[in-house]
Short mmCIF file of C-alpha atoms in Angstrom, two decimals:
data_model
loop_
_atom_site.label_atom_id
_atom_site.label_comp_id
_atom_site.label_asym_id
_atom_site.label_seq_id
_atom_site.Cartn_x
_atom_site.Cartn_y
_atom_site.Cartn_z
CA MET A 1 -0.22 0.00 -0.12
CA LEU A 2 1.39 3.32 -1.37
CA LYS A 3 1.37 5.89 2.08
CA SER A 4 0.35 9.47 0.19
CA LEU A 5 2.96 12.28 1.01
CA PRO A 6 1.94 15.45 1.84
CA SER A 7 2.92 18.63 -0.55
CA TRP A 8 6.30 19.74 2.16
CA GLU A 9 7.41 16.24 2.17
CA PHE A 10 7.03 15.29 -1.28
CA LEU A 11 9.09 18.49 -2.85
CA LEU A 12 11.70 18.01 -0.12
CA ILE A 13 11.83 14.35 -1.88
CA SER A 14 11.75 15.60 -5.36
CA GLY A 15 14.43 18.65 -4.62
CA LEU A 16 16.75 15.58 -2.94
CA LEU A 17 16.58 13.35 -5.63
CA THR A 18 17.02 16.36 -8.62
CA THR A 19 20.07 16.79 -6.63
CA GLN A 20 21.78 13.11 -6.88
CA GLY A 21 20.50 13.50 -10.94
CA LEU A 22 17.26 11.94 -11.19
CA SER A 23 14.30 13.03 -12.01
CA SER A 24 11.57 14.33 -10.86
CA PRO A 25 7.56 16.05 -11.28
CA SER A 26 8.41 19.67 -12.52
CA PHE A 27 6.10 21.83 -11.38
CA ALA A 28 6.96 25.15 -12.25
CA GLY A 29 6.85 26.97 -10.38
CA GLN A 30 3.32 25.99 -9.41
CA LEU A 31 1.46 24.29 -6.29
CA ALA A 32 -1.16 21.15 -7.22
CA ASN A 33 -4.03 24.30 -5.74
CA GLY A 34 -2.71 26.62 -7.69
CA GLN A 35 -0.20 28.12 -5.76
CA THR A 36 2.83 29.89 -7.42
CA PHE A 37 6.71 30.40 -5.81
CA PHE A 38 10.10 31.05 -6.89
CA ASP A 39 12.03 28.46 -7.06
CA LYS A 40 15.00 31.13 -6.29
CA THR A 41 14.91 33.84 -4.39
CA PRO A 42 14.71 37.22 -6.32
CA LEU A 43 17.78 39.87 -4.26
CA LEU A 44 17.95 42.96 -3.67
CA LEU A 45 20.89 44.89 -4.55
CA GLU A 46 20.55 47.80 -3.50
CA ALA A 47 19.00 50.46 -1.75
CA SER A 48 19.54 53.96 -2.57
CA THR A 49 18.65 58.01 -3.21
CA THR A 50 19.87 60.22 -5.25
CA TYR A 51 20.34 62.76 -1.81
CA LYS A 52 21.14 61.67 1.53
CA GLU A 53 20.47 65.03 3.16
CA ILE A 54 17.07 66.49 5.46
CA TRP A 55 14.67 68.17 4.30
CA VAL A 56 15.82 67.43 0.82
CA TRP A 57 12.51 68.07 -2.33
CA ALA A 58 13.62 66.05 -5.08
CA ALA A 59 15.17 63.10 -3.94
CA LYS A 60 13.97 59.43 -5.43
CA TYR A 61 14.93 56.27 -3.44
CA TYR A 62 15.87 53.48 -5.46
CA PHE A 63 15.36 49.79 -5.10
CA THR A 64 16.80 46.76 -7.42
CA VAL A 65 15.52 42.93 -7.31
CA SER A 66 17.48 40.47 -9.47
CA LEU A 67 15.84 38.01 -10.50
CA PRO A 68 17.02 34.66 -11.49
CA ALA A 69 17.23 33.05 -14.99
CA ASP A 70 15.81 30.04 -13.33
CA ALA A 71 13.55 31.39 -10.49
CA GLY A 72 10.63 29.17 -12.12
CA GLU A 73 8.50 32.10 -11.75
CA PRO A 74 8.35 35.73 -13.44
CA LEU A 75 7.90 39.47 -11.25
CA LYS A 76 4.50 40.75 -10.46
CA GLN A 77 4.79 43.28 -8.16
CA LEU A 78 7.31 44.67 -6.25
CA VAL A 79 5.81 45.81 -2.20
CA ILE A 80 8.03 48.36 -0.10
CA GLN A 81 8.21 48.65 3.30
CA GLN A 82 8.65 51.13 5.59
CA LYS A 83 10.22 49.58 9.19
CA PRO A 84 9.32 51.66 11.95
CA SER A 85 11.36 55.51 12.21
CA PRO A 86 12.43 58.16 13.82
CA GLU A 87 10.23 59.70 10.43
CA MET A 88 7.41 58.52 8.52
CA LEU A 89 7.22 59.46 5.38
CA ASP A 90 4.49 60.04 2.37
CA PHE A 91 5.10 59.34 -1.30
CA TYR A 92 3.62 60.87 -5.65
CA PRO A 93 2.51 57.40 -6.79
CA ASP A 94 2.23 58.68 -9.52
CA GLN A 95 5.63 59.21 -10.01
CA THR A 96 6.83 55.88 -9.81
CA VAL A 97 9.09 54.29 -12.12
CA ALA A 98 10.38 51.32 -13.35
CA PHE A 99 13.43 49.86 -15.20
CA VAL A 100 15.74 46.82 -16.49
CA GLY A 101 19.40 47.61 -15.28
CA SER A 102 20.53 49.40 -11.95
CA ARG A 103 20.45 53.20 -11.15
CA ASP A 104 23.45 53.66 -12.53
CA ASN A 105 23.27 51.55 -15.94
CA ARG A 106 19.62 51.64 -16.98
CA GLY A 107 17.79 49.67 -18.98
CA ASN A 108 14.09 49.87 -21.01
CA ALA A 109 11.77 51.54 -18.80
CA LEU A 110 9.08 48.87 -17.76
CA THR A 111 5.60 49.37 -17.52
CA LEU A 112 3.75 50.09 -14.80
CA GLN A 113 -0.11 48.46 -14.40
CA SER A 114 0.45 50.63 -10.75
CA SER A 115 1.88 52.33 -8.12
CA GLN A 116 -0.41 52.42 -5.10
CA TRP A 117 0.69 54.55 -1.59
CA ASN A 118 -1.12 52.78 1.71
CA PRO A 119 -0.15 54.94 4.49
CA ASP A 120 -2.25 53.39 7.61
CA ASN A 121 0.82 50.78 6.75
CA ASN A 122 3.55 52.38 4.40
CA THR A 123 3.94 50.49 2.63
CA MET A 124 4.04 50.96 -1.11
CA THR A 125 2.57 48.13 -4.10
CA VAL A 126 4.11 47.77 -7.64
CA ILE A 127 2.55 46.01 -10.22
CA PHE A 128 4.63 45.10 -13.60
CA ASP A 129 1.99 44.69 -16.38
CA PRO A 130 3.75 43.13 -17.98
CA PRO A 131 5.07 40.72 -15.27
CA VAL A 132 9.06 40.69 -15.34
CA PRO A 133 10.43 37.27 -17.13
CA PRO A 134 13.25 35.21 -15.16
CA GLY A 135 17.00 36.26 -15.97
CA THR A 136 16.08 40.50 -15.21
CA THR A 137 16.96 42.83 -12.78
CA VAL A 138 14.50 45.37 -11.95
CA THR A 139 14.96 49.02 -10.26
CA VAL A 140 11.81 50.98 -8.75
CA GLY A 141 11.54 54.76 -8.59
CA LEU A 142 9.83 55.53 -5.18
CA LYS A 143 8.92 59.58 -5.66
CA PRO A 144 9.28 61.33 -1.20
CA TYR A 145 7.40 64.70 -0.56
CA ARG A 146 10.33 65.48 0.75
CA ASN A 147 13.62 63.57 2.72
CA PRO A 148 12.44 62.74 6.24
CA SER A 149 13.51 66.61 8.87
CA VAL A 150 14.96 64.12 11.76
CA SER A 151 18.54 62.52 10.39
CA GLY A 152 19.54 59.13 10.82
CA ILE A 153 19.08 55.48 9.98
CA TYR A 154 15.84 54.48 7.77
CA LEU A 155 14.77 50.69 6.69
CA PHE A 156 12.32 49.52 3.94
CA GLY A 157 11.46 46.27 4.19
CA VAL A 158 11.15 44.37 0.40
CA THR A 159 9.16 41.84 -0.62
CA ALA A 160 9.02 40.02 -4.10
CA VAL A 161 5.71 38.77 -5.57
CA PRO A 162 5.64 35.89 -8.84
CA ASP A 163 2.45 36.62 -11.43
CA GLY A 164 -0.06 34.35 -10.13
CA SER A 165 -3.68 34.41 -9.17
CA ILE A 166 -2.44 32.64 -6.47
CA ALA A 167 1.08 34.10 -5.30
CA ALA A 168 3.67 33.04 -2.04
CA PRO A 169 4.98 36.04 -1.77
CA MET A 170 9.18 35.80 -1.19
CA TYR A 171 10.38 38.54 1.44
CA LEU A 172 13.92 40.00 -0.10
CA GLY A 173 15.32 41.73 3.26
CA VAL A 174 15.55 44.67 4.08
CA GLY A 175 17.17 48.18 1.91
CA ARG A 176 18.20 50.43 4.18
CA LEU A 177 18.83 54.25 3.54
CA GLN A 178 20.67 56.67 5.91
CA PHE A 179 20.05 60.70 5.61
CA TYR A 180 22.30 63.58 7.37
CA GLN A 181 21.25 66.30 8.94
CA THR A 182 24.12 69.36 6.97
CA TYR A 183 25.69 72.02 8.40
CA TRP A 184 26.16 75.10 6.94
#
């Protein structure tokens, strides 16, 4: 009599078979219930700002993520959430930009389905249309109303969400921006 394995045990055994050179069933980043996930974790490469001084109105904040070629699923959205900081910031969602490459090596612009700022939980949700294919480095630029008035370290959690109606978000880590008091 064959025993039915829970999905996590099946995935573990499938992964072990694959690493031993044996074939295993491939789900291409999708579970039986339709939930999609990344086979390989995207990487948060960088968080940067155009101006590090407090009170600057013309600043932009950039978050660069690398989606591995073997990610298994395209990137549908990035969620960027400010963590508790000396001062909570506000953003202009209609001035969000996205492009292939990094801040210093820009490629083609990416089309956004939407960019939504939620001040209740300090979260910017950026949805790509079409989703970003595996093997791409993507940068999202956010426009704050202004840099904070209080110097210090500001942290932003970055989460990647694959394409699919039931998508499993992947927390990538924290982007760190530091702002300084200028002395004239």
